[in-house]
Amino acid sequence: MVKVIVIAFATCLALILHCEAAEPDRPRYKISRTEIHTVSSEDLERDYRLFVKLPPRYHDPTNKNRRYPVIYFNDASYCFEVASGITVAPMNLGGFEHAILVGISYAVGESGADSRARDLTPVPLPQAKREHGGARAYLTFIRDGIIPFIDKEFRADPDRRVLVGQSHGGLFGVFALLEEPGLFSDYILTSPSLWFGQKAIFDMEAEAAAEQRPLSGKVYFATGETEQPNFHGGRIDMVADQASFADILASRNHSGLSLKYDTIEDGTHQTTFPIGFTRGMLWILPGDDPYNGGQRWYGD
């Protein structure tokens, strides 16, 4: 059972993401058009905060009947903050379609490392220090708690939901694609941890294919060029994993599935997300003037 508790206020995202208290006489930076809500799950016995940024002119009377795509982000303390900045000019100038941004925090009171290790991974790791394998329960909470709340409180288009994830968040996005086809309409997944659990997600894809689950939507993958042994000297080749997984998906010939994947030149695990997210948006939610901004940017 999911219980929703609403604590909405326009405030600075940094108040939630950082522990340091600002000096009382110093002004605090605010992310415009952003609200914070708390959603509680009785099943999980945890609370999560939602950072909701509304698109430009959302409250304009001329837009009162307009519904908007919703972009959901895991790892909100990173992905939401980055995406909030990236989308400002493109949404104002026709580069991206206007959309509602929703960042999902780590579980309240937990460290980010513990929360994401549990919630974003599909299988347990028996020898690991942290709990893993909670992706199914977390996805159910998003489906039954978070999405209905957003659909009720905001003018969300229920047919246009984009799931965005980086690293373990990218792995979770693939899990959602396979386990809940149609829950999200599209996906932007950067540096996905497809190696996790001895590549368990590959086995899950094979199971989905055997059951003939009809996958759909646009799925954009991006991994950094340096995320392979030639650069970092390790055993994990995330570039090869991405190419292999995308090729497998393509080979299934899902009629409603469109795939695109990039290897970002000079990209690292720490820097690929901003570029990958931007490219994914240009493919999935382009505005009416995506590549130059026209006279709104350059003038006559």
XYZ file of C-alpha atoms in Angstrom:
300
model
C 0.000 0.000 0.000
C 1.359 3.359 -0.972
C 0.550 6.407 1.056
C 1.271 9.837 -0.328
C 2.210 12.708 1.930
C 2.510 16.047 0.228
C 4.907 18.653 1.528
C 5.088 21.158 -1.299
C 7.063 24.339 -1.291
C 9.148 26.366 -3.711
C 12.654 26.233 -2.357
C 16.301 25.654 -3.089
C 17.227 22.145 -4.086
C 20.466 22.549 -2.191
C 18.559 22.603 1.088
C 17.701 18.973 0.522
C 20.893 17.773 -1.128
C 23.504 19.291 1.168
C 23.972 19.039 4.900
C 25.734 22.345 5.468
C 23.476 25.083 6.805
C 23.784 28.431 5.058
C 24.600 31.461 7.137
C 21.344 33.100 8.311
C 22.144 36.423 6.645
C 23.103 34.948 3.277
C 20.582 34.605 0.438
C 19.920 31.101 -0.792
C 19.887 30.153 -4.433
C 16.578 28.808 -5.744
C 15.937 26.665 -8.780
C 13.077 28.438 -10.497
C 9.660 26.765 -10.824
C 10.763 23.909 -8.551
C 8.732 22.297 -5.769
C 9.608 19.553 -3.300
C 7.165 16.824 -2.309
C 7.534 13.799 -0.052
C 6.070 10.428 -1.013
C 5.921 7.620 1.535
C 5.607 3.892 0.972
C 4.155 1.743 3.724
C 5.336 -1.392 1.929
C 8.933 -0.204 1.712
C 8.755 1.673 5.021
C 10.704 4.491 3.424
C 10.158 8.067 2.286
C 11.431 9.634 -0.922
C 11.450 13.267 -1.952
C 10.408 14.392 -5.405
C 11.960 17.495 -6.938
C 9.444 18.762 -9.473
C 10.435 21.467 -11.936
C 7.624 22.861 -14.031
C 8.219 23.984 -17.619
C 8.257 27.624 -18.723
C 4.856 29.337 -18.624
C 3.200 26.314 -17.015
C 0.865 28.611 -15.055
C 0.129 30.907 -17.990
C -3.682 30.983 -18.504
C -3.183 30.154 -22.177
C -1.648 26.813 -21.128
C -4.282 25.830 -18.563
C -5.465 22.868 -20.642
C -2.056 21.813 -21.865
C -0.575 18.521 -20.692
C 3.151 17.916 -20.621
C 5.545 14.990 -20.976
C 7.165 14.034 -17.678
C 10.854 13.172 -17.398
C 11.717 11.016 -14.365
C 15.264 10.962 -12.982
C 16.860 8.634 -10.483
C 19.996 9.827 -8.655
C 18.264 13.191 -8.334
C 21.140 14.796 -6.428
C 23.147 14.536 -9.648
C 20.894 13.906 -12.644
C 18.088 16.308 -11.726
C 20.459 19.151 -10.952
C 22.396 18.671 -14.188
C 19.266 18.268 -16.311
C 17.650 21.318 -14.731
C 20.507 23.482 -15.993
C 20.787 21.789 -19.376
C 17.116 22.271 -20.218
C 16.802 25.989 -19.366
C 17.867 27.513 -22.692
C 16.568 24.731 -24.983
C 13.105 24.813 -23.428
C 12.985 28.595 -23.575
C 14.279 28.816 -27.134
C 12.659 25.904 -28.924
C 15.432 23.325 -28.599
C 13.505 20.921 -26.369
C 9.801 20.394 -25.950
C 8.432 21.791 -22.693
C 8.287 19.017 -20.097
C 7.940 18.473 -16.354
C 11.131 17.279 -14.654
C 10.794 14.921 -11.681
C 13.867 13.947 -9.695
C 13.521 11.041 -7.242
C 15.757 11.371 -4.204
C 17.530 8.629 -2.355
C 15.528 7.214 0.539
C 15.234 9.866 3.227
C 17.734 9.279 6.025
C 19.896 6.875 4.032
C 23.203 7.444 2.311
C 23.053 7.738 -1.450
C 25.379 4.758 -1.810
C 23.148 2.487 0.279
C 19.886 3.679 -1.262
C 20.949 3.382 -4.890
C 22.730 0.049 -4.388
C 19.483 -1.479 -3.152
C 16.873 0.309 -5.273
C 18.534 0.435 -8.680
C 19.886 -3.120 -8.965
C 17.891 -6.135 -10.150
C 19.591 -9.023 -8.316
C 21.169 -9.462 -4.874
C 24.912 -9.807 -4.330
C 25.244 -12.224 -1.402
C 28.837 -11.304 -0.554
C 28.402 -7.537 -0.826
C 28.514 -5.218 2.167
C 25.465 -3.307 0.955
C 21.992 -4.623 0.175
C 21.282 -5.096 -3.545
C 18.444 -6.429 -5.632
C 15.566 -4.137 -4.705
C 14.738 -2.913 -8.210
C 11.453 -4.841 -8.422
C 10.067 -3.330 -5.216
C 11.332 0.129 -6.129
C 9.790 -0.023 -9.618
C 6.473 -1.094 -8.103
C 6.629 1.925 -5.797
C 7.291 4.232 -8.749
C 4.418 2.647 -10.687
C 1.857 2.622 -7.854
C 2.947 5.626 -5.815
C 5.061 8.208 -7.565
C 3.526 8.211 -11.041
C -0.104 8.394 -9.807
C 0.870 11.269 -7.534
C 2.481 13.233 -10.369
C -0.431 12.480 -12.715
C -2.893 13.722 -10.083
C -1.079 16.860 -8.945
C 0.234 18.134 -12.281
C -0.923 18.372 -15.877
C 1.060 15.329 -16.913
C 0.520 13.514 -20.186
C 0.066 9.878 -19.070
C 1.136 8.615 -22.479
C 4.487 10.399 -22.459
C 6.808 9.442 -19.629
C 10.567 9.421 -20.111
C 12.813 7.525 -17.689
C 16.378 8.812 -17.371
C 19.204 7.051 -15.565
C 22.983 7.084 -15.267
C 25.181 4.112 -14.267
C 23.068 1.979 -11.888
C 20.207 4.276 -12.875
C 20.767 3.275 -16.495
C 20.681 -0.387 -15.479
C 17.417 0.274 -13.640
C 16.027 1.872 -16.790
C 16.733 -1.290 -18.765
C 15.105 -3.320 -15.993
C 11.997 -1.120 -16.199
C 11.891 -1.487 -19.982
C 11.924 -5.287 -19.671
C 9.744 -5.717 -16.579
C 7.072 -3.056 -17.124
C 6.726 -2.522 -20.884
C 4.680 0.591 -21.557
C 5.015 2.126 -18.101
C 7.431 4.629 -19.649
C 7.132 5.710 -23.238
C 10.844 6.432 -23.771
C 14.250 6.086 -22.105
C 17.563 7.962 -21.909
C 20.129 5.645 -20.322
C 23.761 6.662 -19.979
C 26.692 4.488 -18.915
C 24.305 1.685 -17.877
C 25.855 -0.869 -15.509
C 24.982 -3.827 -17.728
C 27.873 -5.767 -16.162
C 26.152 -5.885 -12.772
C 25.530 -9.321 -11.247
C 27.502 -11.135 -13.927
C 25.412 -9.434 -16.609
C 22.129 -10.602 -15.104
C 20.215 -8.075 -17.219
C 21.186 -10.009 -20.361
C 19.475 -13.089 -18.911
C 16.430 -11.005 -18.053
C 16.246 -9.747 -21.623
C 16.400 -13.332 -22.907
C 13.568 -14.271 -20.566
C 11.481 -11.308 -21.756
C 12.107 -12.321 -25.361
C 11.121 -15.932 -24.639
C 7.865 -14.677 -23.143
C 7.387 -12.404 -26.176
C 6.904 -9.262 -24.129
C 6.261 -6.450 -26.633
C 8.834 -3.765 -25.803
C 8.113 -0.282 -27.095
C 9.326 3.307 -27.196
C 12.511 5.118 -28.061
C 15.543 3.915 -26.126
C 18.699 6.012 -26.243
C 21.965 4.640 -24.842
C 25.227 6.543 -24.415
C 28.481 5.345 -22.877
C 31.787 7.154 -22.641
C 34.622 6.195 -24.954
C 36.942 5.683 -21.985
C 34.639 3.217 -20.218
C 36.624 0.240 -21.499
C 39.819 -1.591 -20.495
C 42.008 0.175 -23.075
C 41.607 3.332 -21.006
C 41.045 2.278 -17.413
C 42.872 -1.039 -17.324
C 40.025 -2.923 -15.691
C 38.029 -5.910 -16.864
C 34.689 -4.188 -17.485
C 34.040 -3.068 -21.056
C 30.938 -0.915 -20.847
C 31.272 0.215 -24.465
C 31.156 -3.377 -25.693
C 28.339 -4.267 -23.282
C 26.234 -1.388 -24.576
C 26.771 -2.331 -28.217
C 26.058 -5.999 -27.526
C 22.880 -5.329 -25.560
C 21.547 -2.834 -28.105
C 22.235 -5.287 -30.924
C 20.391 -8.036 -29.069
C 17.377 -5.784 -28.546
C 17.414 -4.821 -32.218
C 17.556 -8.475 -33.263
C 14.223 -9.164 -31.520
C 12.415 -6.995 -34.090
C 10.009 -5.373 -31.640
C 7.649 -3.433 -33.871
C 7.245 -0.551 -31.430
C 10.859 -0.225 -30.315
C 13.369 2.292 -31.706
C 16.993 2.133 -30.591
C 19.922 4.484 -30.797
C 23.275 4.329 -29.055
C 26.339 6.544 -28.978
C 29.876 6.246 -27.738
C 30.779 9.693 -26.434
C 34.245 10.789 -27.543
C 36.500 11.331 -24.516
C 33.520 10.588 -22.276
C 34.112 9.102 -18.847
C 31.774 7.521 -16.328
C 31.665 10.887 -14.594
C 31.102 13.085 -17.671
C 28.970 11.158 -20.151
C 25.572 11.982 -18.645
C 25.291 15.670 -19.660
C 26.181 14.916 -23.292
C 24.105 11.750 -23.474
C 21.089 13.396 -21.881
C 21.287 16.306 -24.334
C 21.505 14.019 -27.363
C 18.714 11.837 -26.048
C 16.450 14.840 -25.575
C 17.110 16.048 -29.112
C 15.966 12.659 -30.372
C 13.059 11.998 -28.008
C 11.678 15.454 -27.117
C 12.935 17.931 -29.713
C 11.368 21.372 -29.746
C 10.031 23.190 -32.776
C 13.459 24.695 -33.502
C 15.952 22.203 -32.065
C 19.219 23.044 -33.776
C 19.622 26.792 -33.933
C 17.067 28.654 -31.844
C 16.226 30.843 -34.817
C 15.678 34.543 -34.302
C 14.954 33.949 -30.625
C 18.658 33.247 -30.149
C 20.635 34.810 -32.969
C 18.382 37.734 -33.833
C 17.834 38.941 -37.385
